Short mmCIF file of C-alpha atoms in Angstrom, two decimals:
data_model
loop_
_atom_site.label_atom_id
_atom_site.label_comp_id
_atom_site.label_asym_id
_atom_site.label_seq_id
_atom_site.Cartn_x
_atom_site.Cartn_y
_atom_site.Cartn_z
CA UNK A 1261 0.00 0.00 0.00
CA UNK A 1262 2.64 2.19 0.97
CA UNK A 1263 4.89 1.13 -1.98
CA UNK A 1264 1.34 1.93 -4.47
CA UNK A 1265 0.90 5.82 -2.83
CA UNK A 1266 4.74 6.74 -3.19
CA UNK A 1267 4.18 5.47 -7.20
CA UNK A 1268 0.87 8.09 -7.39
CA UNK A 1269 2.46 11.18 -5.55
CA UNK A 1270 4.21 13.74 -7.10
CA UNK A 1271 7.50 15.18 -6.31
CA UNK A 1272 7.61 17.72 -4.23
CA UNK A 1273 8.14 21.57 -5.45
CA UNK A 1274 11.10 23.31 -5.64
CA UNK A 1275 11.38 25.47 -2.39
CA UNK A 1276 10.29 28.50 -4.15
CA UNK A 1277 7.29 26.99 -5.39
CA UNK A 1278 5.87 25.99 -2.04
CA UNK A 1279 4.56 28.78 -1.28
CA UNK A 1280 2.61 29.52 2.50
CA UNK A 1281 -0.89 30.61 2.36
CA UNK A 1282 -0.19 34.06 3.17
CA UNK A 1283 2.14 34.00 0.43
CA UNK A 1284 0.35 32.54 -2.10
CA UNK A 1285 -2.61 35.56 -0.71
CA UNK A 1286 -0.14 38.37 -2.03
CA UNK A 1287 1.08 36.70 -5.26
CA UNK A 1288 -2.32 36.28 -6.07
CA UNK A 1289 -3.00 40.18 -5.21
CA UNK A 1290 0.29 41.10 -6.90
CA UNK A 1291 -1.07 39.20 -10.03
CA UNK A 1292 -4.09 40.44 -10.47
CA UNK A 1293 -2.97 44.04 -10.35
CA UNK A 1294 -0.10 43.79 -12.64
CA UNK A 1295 -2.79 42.56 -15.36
CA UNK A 1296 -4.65 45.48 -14.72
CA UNK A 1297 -2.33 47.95 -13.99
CA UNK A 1298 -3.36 50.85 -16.52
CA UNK A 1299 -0.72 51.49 -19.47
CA UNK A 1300 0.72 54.98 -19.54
CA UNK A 1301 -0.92 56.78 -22.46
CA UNK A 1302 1.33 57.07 -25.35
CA UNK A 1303 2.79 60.53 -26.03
CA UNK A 1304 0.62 60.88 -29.31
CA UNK A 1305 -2.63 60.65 -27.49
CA UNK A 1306 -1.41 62.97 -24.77
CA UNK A 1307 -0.66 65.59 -27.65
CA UNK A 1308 -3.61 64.85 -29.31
CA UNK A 1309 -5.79 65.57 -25.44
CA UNK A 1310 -3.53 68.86 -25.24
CA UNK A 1311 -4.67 69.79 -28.99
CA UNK A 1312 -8.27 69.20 -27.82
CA UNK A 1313 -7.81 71.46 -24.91
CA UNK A 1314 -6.23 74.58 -26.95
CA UNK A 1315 -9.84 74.16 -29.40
CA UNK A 1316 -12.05 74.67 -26.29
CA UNK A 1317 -9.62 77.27 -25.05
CA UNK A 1318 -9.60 79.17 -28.24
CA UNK A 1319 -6.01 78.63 -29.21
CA UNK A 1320 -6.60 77.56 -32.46
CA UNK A 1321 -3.15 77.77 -34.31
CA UNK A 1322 -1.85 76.10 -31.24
CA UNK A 1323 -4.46 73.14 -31.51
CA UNK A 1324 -3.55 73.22 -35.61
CA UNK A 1325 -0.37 72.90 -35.15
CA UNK A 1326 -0.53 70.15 -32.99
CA UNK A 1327 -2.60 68.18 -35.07
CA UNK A 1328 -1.28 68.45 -38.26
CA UNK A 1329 1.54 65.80 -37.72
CA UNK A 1330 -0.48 63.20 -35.62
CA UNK A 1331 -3.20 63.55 -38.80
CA UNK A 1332 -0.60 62.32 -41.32
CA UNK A 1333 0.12 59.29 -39.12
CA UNK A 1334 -1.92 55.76 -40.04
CA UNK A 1335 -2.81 54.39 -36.57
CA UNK A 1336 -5.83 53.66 -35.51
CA UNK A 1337 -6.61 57.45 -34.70
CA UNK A 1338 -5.82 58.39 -38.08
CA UNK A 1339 -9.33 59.08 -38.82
CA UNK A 1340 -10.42 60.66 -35.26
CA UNK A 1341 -6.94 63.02 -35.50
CA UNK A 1342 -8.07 63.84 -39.15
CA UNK A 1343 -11.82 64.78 -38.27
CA UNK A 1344 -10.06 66.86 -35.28
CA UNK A 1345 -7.92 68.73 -37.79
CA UNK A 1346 -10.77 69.33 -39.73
CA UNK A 1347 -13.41 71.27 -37.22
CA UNK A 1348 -10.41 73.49 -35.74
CA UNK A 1349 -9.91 74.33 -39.66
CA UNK A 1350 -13.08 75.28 -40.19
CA UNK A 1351 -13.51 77.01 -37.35
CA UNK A 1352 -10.55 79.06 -38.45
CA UNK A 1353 -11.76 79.39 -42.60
CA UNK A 1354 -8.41 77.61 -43.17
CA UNK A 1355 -10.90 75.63 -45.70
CA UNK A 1356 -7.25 74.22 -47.61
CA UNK A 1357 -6.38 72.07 -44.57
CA UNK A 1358 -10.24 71.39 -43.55
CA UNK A 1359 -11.22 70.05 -46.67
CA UNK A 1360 -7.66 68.06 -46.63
CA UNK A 1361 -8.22 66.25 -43.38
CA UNK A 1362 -12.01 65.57 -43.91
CA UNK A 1363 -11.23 64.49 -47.26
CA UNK A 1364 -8.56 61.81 -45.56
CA UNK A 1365 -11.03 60.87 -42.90
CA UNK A 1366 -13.80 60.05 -45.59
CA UNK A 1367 -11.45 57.71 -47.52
CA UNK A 1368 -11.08 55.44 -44.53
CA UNK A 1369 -14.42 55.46 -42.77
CA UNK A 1370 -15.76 54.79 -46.26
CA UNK A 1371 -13.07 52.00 -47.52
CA UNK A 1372 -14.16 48.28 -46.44
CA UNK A 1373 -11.42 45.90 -44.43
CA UNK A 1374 -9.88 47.89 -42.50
CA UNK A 1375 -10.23 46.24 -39.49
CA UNK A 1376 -10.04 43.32 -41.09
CA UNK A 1377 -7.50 40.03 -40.39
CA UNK A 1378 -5.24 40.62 -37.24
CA UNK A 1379 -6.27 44.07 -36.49
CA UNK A 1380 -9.98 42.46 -35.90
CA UNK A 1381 -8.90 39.77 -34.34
CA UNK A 1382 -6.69 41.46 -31.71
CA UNK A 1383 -9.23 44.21 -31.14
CA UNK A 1384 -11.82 41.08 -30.20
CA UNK A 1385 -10.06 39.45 -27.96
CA UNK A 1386 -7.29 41.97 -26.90
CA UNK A 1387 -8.28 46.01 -26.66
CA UNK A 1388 -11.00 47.58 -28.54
CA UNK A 1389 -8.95 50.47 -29.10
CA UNK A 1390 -6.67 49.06 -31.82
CA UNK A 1391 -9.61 48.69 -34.11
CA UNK A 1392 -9.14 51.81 -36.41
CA UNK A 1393 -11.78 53.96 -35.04
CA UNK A 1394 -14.24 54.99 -37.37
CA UNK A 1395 -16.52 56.55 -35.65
CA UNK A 1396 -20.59 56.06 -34.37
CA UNK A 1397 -23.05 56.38 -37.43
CA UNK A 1398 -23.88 60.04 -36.20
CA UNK A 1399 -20.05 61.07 -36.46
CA UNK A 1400 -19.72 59.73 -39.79
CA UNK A 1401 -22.54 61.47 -41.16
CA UNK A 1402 -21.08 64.76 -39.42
CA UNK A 1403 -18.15 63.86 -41.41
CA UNK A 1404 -19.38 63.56 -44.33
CA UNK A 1405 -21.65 66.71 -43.87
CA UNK A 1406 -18.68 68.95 -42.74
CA UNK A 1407 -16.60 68.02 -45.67
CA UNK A 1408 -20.05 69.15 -47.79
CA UNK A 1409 -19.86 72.06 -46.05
CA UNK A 1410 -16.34 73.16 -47.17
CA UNK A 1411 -17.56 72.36 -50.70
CA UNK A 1412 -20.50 74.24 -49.98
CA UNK A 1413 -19.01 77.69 -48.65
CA UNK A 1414 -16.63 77.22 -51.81
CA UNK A 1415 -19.67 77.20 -54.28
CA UNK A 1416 -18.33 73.80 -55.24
CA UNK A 1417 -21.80 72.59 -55.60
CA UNK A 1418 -21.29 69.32 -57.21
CA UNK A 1419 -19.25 67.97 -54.74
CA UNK A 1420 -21.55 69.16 -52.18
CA UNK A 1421 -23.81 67.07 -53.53
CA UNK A 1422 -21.57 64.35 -53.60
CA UNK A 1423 -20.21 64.19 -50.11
CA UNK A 1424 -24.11 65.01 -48.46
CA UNK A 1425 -25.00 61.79 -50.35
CA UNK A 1426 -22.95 60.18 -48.97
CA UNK A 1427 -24.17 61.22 -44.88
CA UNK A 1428 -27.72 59.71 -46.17
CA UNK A 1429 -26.29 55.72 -45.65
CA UNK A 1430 -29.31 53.36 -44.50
CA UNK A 1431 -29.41 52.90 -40.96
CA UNK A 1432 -29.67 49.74 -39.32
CA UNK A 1433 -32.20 48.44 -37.18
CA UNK A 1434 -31.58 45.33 -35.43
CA UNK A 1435 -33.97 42.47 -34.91
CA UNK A 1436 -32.61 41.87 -31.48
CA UNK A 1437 -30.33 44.97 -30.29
CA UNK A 1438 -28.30 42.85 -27.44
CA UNK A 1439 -27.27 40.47 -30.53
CA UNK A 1440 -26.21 42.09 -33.87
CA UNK A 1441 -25.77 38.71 -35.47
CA UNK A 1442 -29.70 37.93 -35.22
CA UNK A 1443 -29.87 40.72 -38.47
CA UNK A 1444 -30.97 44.12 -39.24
CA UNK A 1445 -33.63 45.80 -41.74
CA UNK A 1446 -32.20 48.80 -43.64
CA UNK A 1447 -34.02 51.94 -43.08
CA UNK A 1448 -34.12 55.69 -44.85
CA UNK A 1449 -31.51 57.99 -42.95
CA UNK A 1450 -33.29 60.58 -40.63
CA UNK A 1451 -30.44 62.77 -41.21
CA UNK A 1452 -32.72 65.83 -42.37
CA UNK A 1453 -29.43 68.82 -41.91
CA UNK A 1454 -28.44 66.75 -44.60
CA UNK A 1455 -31.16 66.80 -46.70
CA UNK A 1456 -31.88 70.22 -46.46
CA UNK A 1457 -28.12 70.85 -47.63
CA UNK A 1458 -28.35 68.36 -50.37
CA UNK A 1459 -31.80 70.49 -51.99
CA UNK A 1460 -30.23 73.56 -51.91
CA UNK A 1461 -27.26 72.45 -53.74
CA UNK A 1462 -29.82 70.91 -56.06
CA UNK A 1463 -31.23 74.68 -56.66
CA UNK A 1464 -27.27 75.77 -57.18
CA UNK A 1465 -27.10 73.49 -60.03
CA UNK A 1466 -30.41 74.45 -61.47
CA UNK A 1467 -31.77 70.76 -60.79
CA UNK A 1468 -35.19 72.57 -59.23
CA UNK A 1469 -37.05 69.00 -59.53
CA UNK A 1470 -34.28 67.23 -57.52
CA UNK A 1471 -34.27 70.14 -55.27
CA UNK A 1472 -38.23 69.86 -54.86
CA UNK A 1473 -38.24 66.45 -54.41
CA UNK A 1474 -35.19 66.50 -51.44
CA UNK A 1475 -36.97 69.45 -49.48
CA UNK A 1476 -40.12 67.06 -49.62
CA UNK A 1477 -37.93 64.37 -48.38
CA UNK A 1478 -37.53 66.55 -45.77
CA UNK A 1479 -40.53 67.54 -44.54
CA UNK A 1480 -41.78 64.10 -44.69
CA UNK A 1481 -39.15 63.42 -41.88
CA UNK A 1482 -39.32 66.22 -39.65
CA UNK A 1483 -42.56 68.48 -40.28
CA UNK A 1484 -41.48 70.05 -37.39
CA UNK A 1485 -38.89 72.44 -39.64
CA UNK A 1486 -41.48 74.00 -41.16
CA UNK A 1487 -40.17 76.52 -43.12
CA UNK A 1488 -36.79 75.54 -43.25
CA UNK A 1489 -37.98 72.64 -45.43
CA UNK A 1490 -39.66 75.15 -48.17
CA UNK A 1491 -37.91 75.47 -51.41
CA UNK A 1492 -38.93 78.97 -51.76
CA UNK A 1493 -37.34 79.93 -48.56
CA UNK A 1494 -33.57 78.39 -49.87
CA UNK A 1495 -34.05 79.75 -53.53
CA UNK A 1496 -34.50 83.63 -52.38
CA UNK A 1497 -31.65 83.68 -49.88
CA UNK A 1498 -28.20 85.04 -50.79
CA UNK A 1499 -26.64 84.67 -47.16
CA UNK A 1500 -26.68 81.17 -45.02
CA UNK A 1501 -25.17 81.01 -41.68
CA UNK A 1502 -24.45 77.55 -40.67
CA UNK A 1503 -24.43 77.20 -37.10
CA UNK A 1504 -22.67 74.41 -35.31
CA UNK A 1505 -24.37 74.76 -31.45
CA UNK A 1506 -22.71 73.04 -28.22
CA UNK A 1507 -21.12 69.63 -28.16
CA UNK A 1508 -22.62 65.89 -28.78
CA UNK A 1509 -22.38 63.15 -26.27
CA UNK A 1510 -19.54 61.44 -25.10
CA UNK A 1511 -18.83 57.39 -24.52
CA UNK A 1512 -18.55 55.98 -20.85
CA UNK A 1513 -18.31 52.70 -19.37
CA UNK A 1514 -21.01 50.51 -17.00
CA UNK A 1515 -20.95 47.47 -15.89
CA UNK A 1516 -17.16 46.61 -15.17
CA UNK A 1517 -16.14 49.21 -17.54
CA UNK A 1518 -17.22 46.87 -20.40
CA UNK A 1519 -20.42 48.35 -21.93
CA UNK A 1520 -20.50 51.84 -23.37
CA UNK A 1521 -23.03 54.39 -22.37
CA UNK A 1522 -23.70 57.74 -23.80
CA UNK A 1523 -23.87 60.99 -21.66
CA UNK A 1524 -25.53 63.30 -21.32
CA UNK A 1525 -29.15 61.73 -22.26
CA UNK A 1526 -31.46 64.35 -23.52
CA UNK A 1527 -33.22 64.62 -20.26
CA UNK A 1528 -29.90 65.72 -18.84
CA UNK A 1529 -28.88 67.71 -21.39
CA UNK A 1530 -31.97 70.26 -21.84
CA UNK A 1531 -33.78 71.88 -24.49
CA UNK A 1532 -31.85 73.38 -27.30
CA UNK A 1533 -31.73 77.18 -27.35
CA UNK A 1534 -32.82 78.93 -29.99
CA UNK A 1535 -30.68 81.35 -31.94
CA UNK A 1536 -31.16 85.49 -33.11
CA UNK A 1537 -29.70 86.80 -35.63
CA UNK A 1538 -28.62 90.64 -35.30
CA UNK A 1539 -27.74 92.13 -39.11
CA UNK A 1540 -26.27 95.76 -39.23
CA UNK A 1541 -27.75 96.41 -35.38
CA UNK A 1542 -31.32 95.26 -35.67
CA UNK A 1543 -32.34 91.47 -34.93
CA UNK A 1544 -33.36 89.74 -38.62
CA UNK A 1545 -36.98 88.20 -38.75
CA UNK A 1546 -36.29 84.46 -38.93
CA UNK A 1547 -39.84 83.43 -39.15
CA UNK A 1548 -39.60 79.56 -37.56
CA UNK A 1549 -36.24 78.92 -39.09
CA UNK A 1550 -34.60 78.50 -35.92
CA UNK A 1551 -35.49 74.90 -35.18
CA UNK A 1552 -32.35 72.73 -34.60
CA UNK A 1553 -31.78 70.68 -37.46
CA UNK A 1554 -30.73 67.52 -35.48
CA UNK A 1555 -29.70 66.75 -31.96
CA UNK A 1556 -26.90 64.41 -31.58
CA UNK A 1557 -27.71 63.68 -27.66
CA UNK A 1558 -30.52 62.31 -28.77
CA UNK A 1559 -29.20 60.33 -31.87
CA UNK A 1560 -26.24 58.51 -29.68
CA UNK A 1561 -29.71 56.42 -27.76
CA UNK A 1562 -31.38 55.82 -31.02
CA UNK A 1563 -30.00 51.83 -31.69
CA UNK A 1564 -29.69 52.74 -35.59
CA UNK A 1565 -27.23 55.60 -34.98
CA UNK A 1566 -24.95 53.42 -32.89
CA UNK A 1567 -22.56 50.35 -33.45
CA UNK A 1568 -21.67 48.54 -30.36
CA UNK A 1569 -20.16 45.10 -30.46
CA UNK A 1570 -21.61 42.74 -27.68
CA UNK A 1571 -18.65 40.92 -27.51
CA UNK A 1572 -16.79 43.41 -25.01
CA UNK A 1573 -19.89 41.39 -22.28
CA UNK A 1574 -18.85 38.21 -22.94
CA UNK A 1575 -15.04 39.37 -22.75
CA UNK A 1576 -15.60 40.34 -19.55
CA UNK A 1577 -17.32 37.54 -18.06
CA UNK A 1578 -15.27 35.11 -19.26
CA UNK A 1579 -12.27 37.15 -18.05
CA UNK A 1580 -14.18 37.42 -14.68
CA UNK A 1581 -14.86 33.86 -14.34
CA UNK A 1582 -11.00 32.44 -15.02
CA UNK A 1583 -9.56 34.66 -12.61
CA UNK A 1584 -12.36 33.71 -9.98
CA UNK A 1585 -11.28 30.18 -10.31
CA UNK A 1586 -7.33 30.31 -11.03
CA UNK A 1587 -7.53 32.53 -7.23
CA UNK A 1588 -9.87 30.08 -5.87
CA UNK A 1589 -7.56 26.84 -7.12
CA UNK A 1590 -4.69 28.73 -5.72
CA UNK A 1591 -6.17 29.05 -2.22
CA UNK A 1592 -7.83 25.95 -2.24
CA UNK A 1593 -4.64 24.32 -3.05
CA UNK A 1594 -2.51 26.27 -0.23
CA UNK A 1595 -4.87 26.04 2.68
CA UNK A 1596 -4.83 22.09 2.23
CA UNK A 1597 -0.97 22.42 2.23
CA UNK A 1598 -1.10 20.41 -1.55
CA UNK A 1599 0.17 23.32 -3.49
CA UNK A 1600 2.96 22.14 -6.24
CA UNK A 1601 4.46 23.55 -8.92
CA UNK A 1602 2.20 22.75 -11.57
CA UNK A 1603 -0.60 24.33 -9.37
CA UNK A 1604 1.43 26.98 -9.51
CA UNK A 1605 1.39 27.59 -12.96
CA UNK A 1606 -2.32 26.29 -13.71
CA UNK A 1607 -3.32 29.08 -11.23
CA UNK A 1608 -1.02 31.63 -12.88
CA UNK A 1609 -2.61 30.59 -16.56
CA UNK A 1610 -5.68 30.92 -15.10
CA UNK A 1611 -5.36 34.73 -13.21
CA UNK A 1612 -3.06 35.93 -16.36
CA UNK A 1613 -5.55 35.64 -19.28
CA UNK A 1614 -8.90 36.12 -16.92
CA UNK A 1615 -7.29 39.43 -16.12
CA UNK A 1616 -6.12 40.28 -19.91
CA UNK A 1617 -9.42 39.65 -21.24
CA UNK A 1618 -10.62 41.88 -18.70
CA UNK A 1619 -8.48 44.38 -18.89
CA UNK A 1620 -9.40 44.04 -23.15
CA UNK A 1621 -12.78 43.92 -22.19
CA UNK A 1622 -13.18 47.56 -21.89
CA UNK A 1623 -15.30 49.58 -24.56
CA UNK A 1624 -13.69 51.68 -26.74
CA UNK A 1625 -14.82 55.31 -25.53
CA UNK A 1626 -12.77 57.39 -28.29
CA UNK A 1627 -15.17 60.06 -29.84
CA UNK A 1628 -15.16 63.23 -31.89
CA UNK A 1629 -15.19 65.88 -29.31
CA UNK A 1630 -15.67 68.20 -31.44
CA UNK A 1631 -18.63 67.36 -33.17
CA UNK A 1632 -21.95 70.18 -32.76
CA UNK A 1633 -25.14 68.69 -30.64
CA UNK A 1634 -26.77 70.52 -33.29
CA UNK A 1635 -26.36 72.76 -36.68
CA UNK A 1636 -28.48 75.86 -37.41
CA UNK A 1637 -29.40 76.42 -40.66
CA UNK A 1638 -30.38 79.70 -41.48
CA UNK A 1639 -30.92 81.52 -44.94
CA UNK A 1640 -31.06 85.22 -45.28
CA UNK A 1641 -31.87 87.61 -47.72
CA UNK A 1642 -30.37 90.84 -47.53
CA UNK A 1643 -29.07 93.75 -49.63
CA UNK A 1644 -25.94 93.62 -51.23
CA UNK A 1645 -22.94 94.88 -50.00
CA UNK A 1646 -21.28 94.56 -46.39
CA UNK A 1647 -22.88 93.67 -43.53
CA UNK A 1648 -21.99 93.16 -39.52
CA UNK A 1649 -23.38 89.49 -38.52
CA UNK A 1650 -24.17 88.62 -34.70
CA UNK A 1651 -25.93 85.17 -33.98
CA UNK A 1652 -26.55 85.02 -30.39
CA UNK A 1653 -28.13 82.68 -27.84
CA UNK A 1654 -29.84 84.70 -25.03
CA UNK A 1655 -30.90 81.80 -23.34
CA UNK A 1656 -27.18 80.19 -23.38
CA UNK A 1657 -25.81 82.58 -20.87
CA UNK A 1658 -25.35 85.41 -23.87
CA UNK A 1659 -23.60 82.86 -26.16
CA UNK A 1660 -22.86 84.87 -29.79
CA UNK A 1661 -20.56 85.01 -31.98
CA UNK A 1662 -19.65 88.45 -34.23
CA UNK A 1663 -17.98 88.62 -37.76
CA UNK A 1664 -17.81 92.24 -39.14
CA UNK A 1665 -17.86 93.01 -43.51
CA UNK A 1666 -19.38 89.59 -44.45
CA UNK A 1667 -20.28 89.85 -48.10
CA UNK A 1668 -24.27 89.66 -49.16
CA UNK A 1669 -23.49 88.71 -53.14
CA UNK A 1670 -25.65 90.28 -55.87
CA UNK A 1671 -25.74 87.04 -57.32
CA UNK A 1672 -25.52 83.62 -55.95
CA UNK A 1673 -25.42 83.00 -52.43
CA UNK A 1674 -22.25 82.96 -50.24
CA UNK A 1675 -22.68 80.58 -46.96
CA UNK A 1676 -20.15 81.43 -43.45
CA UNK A 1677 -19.94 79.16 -40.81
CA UNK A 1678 -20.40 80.25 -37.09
CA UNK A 1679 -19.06 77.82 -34.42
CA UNK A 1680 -20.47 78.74 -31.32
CA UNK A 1681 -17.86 78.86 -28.00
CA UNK A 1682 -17.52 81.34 -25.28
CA UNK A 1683 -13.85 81.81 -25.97
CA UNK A 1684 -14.75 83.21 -29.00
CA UNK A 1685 -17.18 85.24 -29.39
CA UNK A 1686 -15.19 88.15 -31.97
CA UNK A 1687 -16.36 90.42 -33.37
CA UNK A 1688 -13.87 89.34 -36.38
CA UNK A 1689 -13.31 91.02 -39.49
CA UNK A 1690 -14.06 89.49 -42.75
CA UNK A 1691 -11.91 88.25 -44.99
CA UNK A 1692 -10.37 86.25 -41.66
CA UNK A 1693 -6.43 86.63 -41.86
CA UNK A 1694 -4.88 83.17 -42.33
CA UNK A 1695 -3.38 80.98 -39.06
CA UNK A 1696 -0.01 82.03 -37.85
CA UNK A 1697 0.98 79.02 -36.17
CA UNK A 1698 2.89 79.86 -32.69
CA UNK A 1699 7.03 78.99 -33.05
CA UNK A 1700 8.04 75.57 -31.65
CA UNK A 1701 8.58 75.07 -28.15
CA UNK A 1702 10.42 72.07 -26.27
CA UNK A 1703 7.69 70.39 -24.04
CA UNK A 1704 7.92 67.70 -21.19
CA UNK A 1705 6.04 64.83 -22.33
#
């Protein structure tokens, strides 16, 4: 009997492999937090985050110049970097370098495989975040419509037309919206901004049935516009002010950091102000035009403006449930005074890839911070010549913005774009001098 149980045991562990239970309490500890220890963030993001923070300050050529070289670079932020480039170049009429970055943004959210082969695959089951980010359906349509716009405002009609096409893509609506793989029915884009665009560059290029036909379009999805849905309305104007108002929602984590959320909801958020409009001194008679044209708060709960992938909840569990029982083998295993060397690393397997799908686990939150909650739309008619432009929010603490000598054409229609910030509010003088960007300065990363 005794010669049978010496046959069956194993030999015993090294010495530094038989560990007490106290011991085998803090490498378990010590484990676990070295899987989840957070990663520094690299020094492009961090420059990227300090580019951010110059826009909302104001400091445009600062936040320009920081982004110009992180936009050239293919990671996965190529396209995020690219759209950031793009609003602070608007903002500042450098329409050159807006319509550059847009244009390089488009290419890639629009080209197919990109995340494709071992970029998918890692993404799945590693970190979200080195999927190429391409954006929520909501921020690609902004794309899309902000590259129209710099088309627009250079009376390059016909691509106008070409890249607001584009924002109307189908929308999906899923037959079960915890599992995208149950299938989706395409449905018509409720992107009306875009439509509205889209008929009036119809007018521009003398297409008046195309134009009707797009403003009915319209009005069939949001009767609400009211007049800013009438041809008639688009057709006499020579001015438009496009107004980009406040900032859409931003992603955040639930549920063990693993399932994104959207904040602020609508509820939290508020009403949308409405805008005046002060021409030469004396407030402009809008008649209804001042109805926002979307609201992206509200788009980011709408299922069909939003593409999650439900595999970031089983990521977690999974990863939850391997280091629950590599910890409880380990301590099992030590408090019976049975704890070998292969325990050792069974229990180590076990802790070490619960805790890295865990730590991969956790949704993507990247976003376009710069993106409008809404866009005013709104078409003047006015004499020809000069005039001083205010548009002003007196229920949004005095927001307005002032551009001095904008140009009302004789003919044709020329279209300035107002983004709304307190750090701005002018007046500026028309034609805006170009970006001087500030001389180079050695920074601690």
């Amino acid at each position: 009997m005794k010669k049978e149980e010496k046959e069956n045991s194993y030999p015993p562990a090294p010495a530094f492999l038989r560990i007490s239970y106290p011991r085998l309490s803090a490498f378990i500890c010590g484990l676990f937090l070295f899987f989840l220890a957070g990663c520094q963030q690299p020094k492009e993001i961090k420059q990227a985050n300090r580019a951010v923070e110059d826009y909302f300050n104001g400091d445009l050529p600062r936040a320009i110049q920081k982004l110009r070289p992180l936009s050239l670079k293919t990671d996965e932020n190529y396209v995020l970097n690219n759209l950031r480039l793009g609003s602070v170049a608007l903002t500042a009429y450098e329409l050159d370098e807006a319509e550059a970055a847009f244009g390089r943004a488009w290419e890639v959210i629009n080209a197919g495989g990109v995340n494709s082969g071992g970029r998918s695959v890692a993404a799945v089951w590693i970190d979200e975040k080195l999927k190429i980010w391409k954006g929520e359906p909501y921020e690609r349509a902004l794309a899309s419509f902000d590259l129209g716009v710099v088309y627009y405002m250079r009376r390059d009609y016909n691509n106008a037309r070409a890249a607001l096409e584009n924002t109307l893509f189908k929308l999906r609506e899923y037959a079960d919206p915890k599992d995208e793989k149950k299938g989706y029915a395409e449905q018509e884009s409720t992107f009306v901004l875009a439509h509205i665009m889209l008929g009036r560059c119809w007018q521009r290029l003398g297409r008046q049935d195309l134009a009707e036909a797009t403003f009915a379009d319209a009005r069939r999805l949001q009767s609400r516009l009211g007049n800013l849905t009438d041809p008639a309305t688009h057709a006499q104007s020579n001015v438009l002010l496009i107004v980009d108002f406040g900032y859409g929602p931003r992603k955040t984590t639930d549920y063990d950091g693993a399932i994104i959320a959207f904040a602020p909801t609508p509820n939290t958020a508020g009403e949308i102000p409405r805008p005046r409009v002060i021409v030469d001194n004396a407030e402009y008679p809008l008649d209804h035009l001042t109805e926002p044209t979307i609201d992206t708060v509200a788009m980011a709960q709408d299922r069909r403006w939003q593409s999650i992938d439900t595999i970031r909840t089983v990521k977690t569990t999974i990863g939850t449930g391997m280091i629950t029982a590599g910890a409880g083998y380990g301590i099992y295993k030590g408090a019976n005074n049975d704890f070998r060397a292969e325990d050792a690393a069974i229990m180590a397997g076990l802790i070490a890839t619960g805790a890295l799908l865990k730590a991969g686990s956790h949704a993507d939150t990247r976003h376009w911070e710069m993106a409008p909650r809404t866009v005013f739309l709104l078409p003047l008619k006015l004499s020809p010549g000069k005039h001083d432009i205010t548009v002003t929010f007196p229920n949004a603490s005095n927001l307005q913005q002032s551009w001095r000598g904008l140009i009302a054409p004789e003919q044709g229609e020329a279209a300035y774009y107002y983004r709304m910030n307190r750090w701005w509010p002018g007046p500026f003088e028309w034609p805006p001098t170009p970006i001087e960007l500030p001389a180079q300065s050695p920074r601690r990363e």
